[in-house]
Amino acid sequence: MPKRHIAPFTAADLTQAGELLAARHRRERAELPDLSAHFGEAAAARAAVAAAWDRPRTSGVAAFDGERMLGFLFGDTVIDTPRGRTAWIRLASHALAPSSDAELYRDLYAAAAPTWLAQGCFDHFILLTAADPAVLAAWFALGFGKEQAHGLCRLPRATALDSPTDPAIQIRLATAADKPVLRELAPLLSRHFAAAPCWGPSLPERVDELRGEYEAIVDDAEAIAWLAESDGRVVGFQVYWPLPMTGDDPLIPEQCAVLGVAGTRIAARGRGINRALTRHGLADLATRGYQVCETDWRITNLEADRLWPRQGFRPTVFRLARKVDPRIAWATGPEV
């Protein structure tokens, strides 16, 4: 009789893993139809798993019933300045067979995560779709919590741009002459993220770099930067970019754009400026041939977490996070 076991994931497992990811994606797409049908095909799903597996410093496990894969999970460790040493389980880095209970995820994580701790990675992240409450519950039971949401919005089939509901607000494209105001507005979001209850640190050494990035928006031929003016003063902004579908990210569908940055001056909030910019920006994308727009936001950014779903962005993928107490590296209890 075949024996169930968990073993290290290897390149030899990619084909079965691709089949499981394709099946998972088809199930999720039944709940989230804006996802692309592309990754429901075994070959495309295998390519996505392979791309995730080929990231640097990747390791993980798979569960088998004899030779048949029941589920897999792997992650890659990332070392950078903003976060330090972290472990990431990507959207294409995990899946369960349709017959497997979501509880199997807890066993897979327990088997895979010690390797990441041994590499000094105590902050763990996983990307999951919003399609299966049982899967989300299994990860919550592992101590993970929602940190970020990625939403997809099916664009209106518009033939003309919507007008602001407030006639005192004018919306226009940014030009090179707007570089000074974009430079001024650059810290707006980071200051907002640093406030309660988001508490996302705004590192002072990033300010000058951030101002330069905002200035450069108007030099980016692909960027679509909208400004909202009231009484001749810029009070809000939104910037959109093309977001091509790639072979390794099952979130992004065909003909998709991304709403990358948005903000409103503090004194101008409550006037529907962001809502007017969003209606205008999405209608413009539709005239350009886009079918879907993606954006993301912190769950603890209360204004954003309430605003974007009301603007038509359906939460589609969540980033969950867990911080493991780093003292576990040495505080493992006495030998018995």
Coordinates of C-alpha atoms in Angstrom, one line a residue:
M1 CA 0.0 0.0 0.0
P2 CA 1.4 3.4 -0.9
K3 CA 2.7 5.4 2.1
R4 CA 2.1 9.1 2.6
H5 CA 5.3 11.1 3.2
I6 CA 6.8 14.6 2.8
A7 CA 10.0 14.9 0.9
P8 CA 12.2 17.8 -0.3
F9 CA 10.9 19.4 -3.5
T10 CA 13.2 18.9 -6.5
A11 CA 13.1 19.8 -10.2
A12 CA 11.9 16.3 -10.9
D13 CA 8.6 17.4 -9.2
L14 CA 7.8 20.3 -11.6
T15 CA 5.4 18.4 -13.9
Q16 CA 3.2 17.2 -11.1
A17 CA 3.4 20.5 -9.4
G18 CA 2.3 22.2 -12.6
E19 CA -0.7 20.0 -12.8
L20 CA -1.7 20.8 -9.2
L21 CA -1.2 24.5 -9.8
A22 CA -3.3 24.4 -13.0
A23 CA -6.1 22.6 -11.2
R24 CA -5.9 25.1 -8.3
H25 CA -6.1 28.0 -10.7
R26 CA -9.2 26.6 -12.5
R27 CA -10.9 26.2 -9.1
E28 CA -10.0 29.7 -8.1
R29 CA -11.0 31.2 -11.4
A30 CA -14.5 29.8 -10.9
E31 CA -14.7 32.3 -7.9
L32 CA -12.5 35.0 -9.4
P33 CA -13.3 35.1 -13.1
D34 CA -11.0 38.1 -13.8
L35 CA -8.0 35.8 -13.4
S36 CA -6.5 34.6 -16.7
A37 CA -7.5 31.2 -18.1
H38 CA -3.9 30.8 -19.3
F39 CA -2.6 29.4 -16.0
G40 CA -5.4 26.8 -15.9
E41 CA -3.4 24.9 -18.6
A42 CA -0.9 22.4 -17.3
A43 CA 2.0 23.6 -19.5
A44 CA 1.6 27.3 -18.5
A45 CA 1.2 26.4 -14.9
R46 CA 4.4 24.2 -15.0
A47 CA 6.3 27.1 -16.5
A48 CA 5.1 29.4 -13.7
V49 CA 6.1 26.8 -11.0
A50 CA 9.5 26.4 -12.8
A51 CA 10.1 30.2 -12.8
A52 CA 9.3 30.5 -9.1
W53 CA 11.5 27.5 -8.4
D54 CA 14.4 29.1 -10.3
R55 CA 14.6 32.1 -8.0
P56 CA 17.8 32.3 -5.9
R57 CA 17.9 30.5 -2.6
T58 CA 14.7 28.4 -3.1
S59 CA 13.8 25.4 -1.0
G60 CA 10.7 23.5 -0.1
V61 CA 8.8 20.2 0.2
A62 CA 6.1 18.1 -1.4
A63 CA 3.6 15.6 0.1
F64 CA 3.1 12.3 -1.7
D65 CA 0.9 9.3 -1.6
G66 CA 3.3 6.8 -3.0
E67 CA 4.4 8.5 -6.2
R68 CA 1.3 10.8 -6.5
M69 CA 1.8 14.4 -5.3
L70 CA -0.8 15.6 -2.8
G71 CA 0.6 19.1 -2.5
F72 CA 3.8 21.2 -2.6
L73 CA 5.1 24.3 -1.0
F74 CA 8.4 26.1 -1.5
G75 CA 9.8 29.6 -0.9
D76 CA 12.7 31.7 -1.8
T77 CA 14.7 33.8 0.6
V78 CA 15.3 37.5 -0.2
I79 CA 17.9 39.7 1.4
D80 CA 17.5 43.5 0.9
T81 CA 17.7 46.7 2.9
P82 CA 14.0 47.5 3.5
R83 CA 13.1 44.2 5.0
G84 CA 16.3 42.4 5.8
R85 CA 16.2 38.6 5.5
T86 CA 12.8 37.3 4.5
A87 CA 11.2 34.1 3.0
W88 CA 8.5 34.3 0.3
I89 CA 6.0 31.7 -0.9
R90 CA 4.9 33.0 -4.2
L91 CA 1.5 32.5 -5.9
A92 CA 3.0 29.8 -8.1
S93 CA 5.0 28.2 -5.2
H94 CA 2.3 26.2 -3.7
A95 CA -0.8 24.1 -4.4
L96 CA -2.8 21.2 -3.1
A97 CA -4.5 18.4 -5.0
P98 CA -8.3 18.7 -5.2
S99 CA -8.6 15.7 -2.8
S100 CA -6.2 17.2 -0.2
D101 CA -7.6 19.0 2.9
A102 CA -6.3 22.5 3.5
E103 CA -4.8 21.2 6.7
L104 CA -2.0 19.7 4.6
Y105 CA -0.6 23.2 4.1
R106 CA 0.2 23.4 7.9
D107 CA 2.3 20.2 7.6
L108 CA 4.0 21.4 4.5
Y109 CA 4.9 24.7 6.1
A110 CA 6.2 22.9 9.3
A111 CA 8.5 20.9 7.1
A112 CA 9.7 23.7 4.8
A113 CA 10.1 26.7 7.2
P114 CA 13.0 25.4 9.4
T115 CA 15.4 25.8 6.4
W116 CA 14.4 29.5 6.1
L117 CA 15.0 30.0 9.8
A118 CA 18.4 28.4 9.5
Q119 CA 19.2 31.1 6.9
G120 CA 18.2 33.9 9.3
C121 CA 14.8 34.5 7.7
F122 CA 12.3 35.1 10.5
D123 CA 9.8 37.1 8.5
H124 CA 7.7 34.8 6.3
F125 CA 5.2 35.9 3.5
I126 CA 2.8 33.9 1.3
L127 CA 0.6 35.0 -1.5
L128 CA -2.9 33.4 -1.6
T129 CA -6.0 34.1 -3.7
A130 CA -9.2 35.1 -1.9
A131 CA -11.0 32.1 -3.5
D132 CA -10.9 29.5 -0.7
P133 CA -11.7 30.4 2.9
A134 CA -10.5 27.0 4.1
V135 CA -7.0 27.7 2.7
L136 CA -6.9 31.1 4.3
A137 CA -8.1 29.7 7.6
A138 CA -5.3 27.1 7.5
W139 CA -2.7 29.9 7.2
F140 CA -4.3 32.0 9.8
A141 CA -4.1 29.0 12.1
L142 CA -0.3 29.0 11.5
G143 CA 0.0 32.6 12.9
F144 CA -0.2 34.4 9.6
G145 CA -2.2 37.6 9.1
K146 CA -3.3 39.7 6.2
E147 CA -0.8 42.4 5.3
Q148 CA -1.5 43.4 1.7
A149 CA -4.4 43.0 -0.8
H150 CA -4.2 43.0 -4.6
G151 CA -7.4 43.9 -6.3
L152 CA -8.6 43.5 -9.9
C153 CA -11.2 45.8 -11.5
R154 CA -13.0 44.9 -14.7
L155 CA -12.9 48.1 -16.7
P156 CA -16.0 49.9 -17.8
R157 CA -16.8 49.8 -21.5
A158 CA -16.5 53.5 -21.6
T159 CA -16.5 55.7 -24.7
A160 CA -16.0 59.0 -22.9
L161 CA -14.2 60.1 -19.7
D162 CA -16.3 60.5 -16.6
S163 CA -16.6 64.0 -15.2
P164 CA -15.8 64.8 -11.6
T165 CA -18.9 65.0 -9.4
D166 CA -17.4 68.2 -7.9
P167 CA -17.3 70.9 -10.7
A168 CA -14.6 72.7 -8.7
I169 CA -12.2 69.8 -9.5
Q170 CA -10.4 69.7 -12.8
I171 CA -8.5 66.6 -14.0
R172 CA -5.7 66.7 -16.5
L173 CA -2.6 64.9 -17.5
A174 CA 0.7 65.8 -15.9
T175 CA 3.4 67.5 -18.0
A176 CA 7.1 68.2 -17.5
A177 CA 6.0 71.5 -15.9
D178 CA 4.6 69.5 -13.1
K179 CA 7.9 68.1 -11.9
P180 CA 8.1 70.5 -8.9
V181 CA 4.7 69.6 -7.6
L182 CA 5.3 65.9 -8.1
R183 CA 8.5 66.2 -6.2
E184 CA 6.6 68.1 -3.4
L185 CA 3.9 65.4 -3.2
A186 CA 6.3 62.4 -3.3
P187 CA 6.4 61.9 0.6
L188 CA 2.6 62.0 0.9
L189 CA 2.0 58.3 0.8
S190 CA 4.9 57.3 3.0
R191 CA 3.9 59.8 5.7
H192 CA 0.3 58.3 5.5
F193 CA 1.7 54.7 5.8
A194 CA 3.6 55.7 8.9
A195 CA 0.5 56.7 10.8
A196 CA -1.7 54.5 12.9
P197 CA -2.7 51.7 12.5
C198 CA -0.6 51.0 9.4
W199 CA 2.8 51.9 11.0
G200 CA 4.9 51.3 7.9
P201 CA 8.2 53.0 8.6
S202 CA 9.2 55.9 6.3
L203 CA 12.9 55.7 6.1
P204 CA 14.5 59.2 5.9
E205 CA 17.3 58.0 3.6
R206 CA 14.7 57.2 1.0
V207 CA 13.1 60.7 0.7
D208 CA 15.5 62.2 -1.9
E209 CA 15.3 59.0 -4.0
L210 CA 11.5 59.0 -3.8
R211 CA 11.3 62.6 -4.9
G212 CA 13.5 61.8 -7.9
E213 CA 11.3 58.9 -8.8
Y214 CA 8.2 61.1 -8.8
E215 CA 9.8 63.7 -10.9
A216 CA 10.8 61.1 -13.5
I217 CA 7.1 59.9 -13.9
V218 CA 6.5 62.6 -16.6
D219 CA 9.6 61.4 -18.5
D220 CA 8.2 57.8 -18.6
A221 CA 6.5 57.3 -21.9
E222 CA 4.4 54.4 -20.5
A223 CA 3.1 56.3 -17.4
I224 CA -0.3 57.9 -17.5
A225 CA -0.2 60.5 -14.7
W226 CA -3.5 62.3 -13.9
L227 CA -3.6 65.4 -11.6
A228 CA -6.6 66.8 -9.9
E229 CA -6.7 70.6 -9.5
S230 CA -8.9 72.8 -7.4
D231 CA -8.5 76.6 -7.5
G232 CA -5.4 76.2 -9.6
R233 CA -3.6 74.0 -7.0
V234 CA -2.8 70.3 -7.5
V235 CA -4.7 68.4 -4.7
G236 CA -4.5 64.8 -5.9
F237 CA -2.8 62.4 -8.3
Q238 CA -3.0 58.9 -9.8
V239 CA -0.5 57.2 -12.0
Y240 CA -1.2 54.1 -14.2
W241 CA 1.2 51.9 -16.1
P242 CA 0.8 48.9 -18.5
L243 CA 1.1 45.6 -16.6
P244 CA 1.8 42.9 -19.1
M245 CA 0.9 39.3 -18.3
T246 CA 4.1 37.2 -17.6
G247 CA 4.7 33.5 -17.4
D248 CA 5.3 33.4 -13.7
D249 CA 2.5 35.5 -12.1
P250 CA -1.0 33.9 -12.1
L251 CA -2.5 37.1 -10.7
I252 CA -2.1 39.3 -13.8
P253 CA -4.5 38.7 -16.7
E254 CA -4.3 39.8 -20.3
Q255 CA -4.7 43.5 -21.3
C256 CA -4.1 44.7 -17.7
A257 CA -2.8 48.0 -16.4
V258 CA -1.8 48.9 -12.8
L259 CA -2.8 51.8 -10.7
G260 CA 0.7 52.2 -9.2
V261 CA 0.5 55.3 -7.0
A262 CA -2.3 57.6 -5.8
G263 CA -2.7 60.3 -3.2
T264 CA -4.7 63.3 -2.0
R265 CA -3.4 66.2 0.0
I266 CA -4.6 66.0 3.6
A267 CA -6.5 69.3 3.6
A268 CA -8.4 68.2 0.4
R269 CA -9.6 64.8 1.7
G270 CA -13.3 64.1 1.9
R271 CA -14.2 65.9 -1.3
G272 CA -14.2 62.7 -3.5
I273 CA -11.0 63.6 -5.3
N274 CA -9.6 60.1 -5.3
R275 CA -13.0 58.8 -6.5
A276 CA -13.1 61.3 -9.3
L277 CA -9.5 60.4 -10.4
T278 CA -10.3 56.7 -10.3
R279 CA -13.5 57.1 -12.4
H280 CA -11.6 59.2 -14.9
G281 CA -8.5 57.0 -15.0
L282 CA -10.4 53.7 -15.4
A283 CA -12.5 55.2 -18.2
D284 CA -9.4 56.4 -19.9
L285 CA -7.8 52.9 -19.7
A286 CA -10.9 51.4 -21.3
T287 CA -10.5 53.8 -24.3
R288 CA -6.9 52.6 -24.6
G289 CA -8.0 49.0 -24.9
Y290 CA -7.3 47.7 -21.5
Q291 CA -9.7 45.3 -19.9
V292 CA -8.6 45.0 -16.3
C293 CA -6.8 47.2 -13.8
E294 CA -4.8 46.0 -10.8
T295 CA -3.9 47.8 -7.7
D296 CA -2.7 46.9 -4.2
W297 CA -3.0 48.3 -0.7
R298 CA -2.1 47.6 2.9
I299 CA -4.9 46.0 4.9
T300 CA -4.0 48.3 7.9
N301 CA -4.3 51.4 5.7
L302 CA -7.9 51.8 6.7
E303 CA -8.8 54.5 4.1
A304 CA -7.4 52.4 1.3
D305 CA -8.9 49.2 2.5
R306 CA -12.3 50.8 2.4
L307 CA -11.8 53.0 -0.7
W308 CA -10.5 50.6 -3.3
P309 CA -13.2 47.9 -3.0
R310 CA -15.8 50.6 -3.3
Q311 CA -14.1 51.8 -6.5
G312 CA -14.6 48.3 -8.1
F313 CA -11.3 46.6 -7.1
R314 CA -12.2 43.2 -5.9
P315 CA -9.6 41.7 -3.4
T316 CA -8.2 38.8 -5.4
V317 CA -4.8 38.0 -3.8
F318 CA -3.8 38.5 -0.2
R319 CA -0.2 38.7 1.0
L320 CA -0.1 37.1 4.5
A321 CA 2.8 37.7 6.9
R322 CA 4.2 36.0 10.0
K323 CA 7.0 37.2 12.2
V324 CA 8.8 34.3 13.9
D325 CA 10.4 35.2 17.2
P326 CA 14.1 35.3 16.3
R327 CA 15.0 34.0 19.8
I328 CA 14.1 30.6 18.6
A329 CA 17.5 30.5 17.0
W330 CA 19.0 29.8 20.4
A331 CA 16.0 29.3 22.8
T332 CA 15.1 25.8 21.9
G333 CA 14.8 24.4 25.4
P334 CA 17.0 22.0 27.4
E335 CA 18.0 18.6 26.0
V336 CA 16.1 15.7 27.6

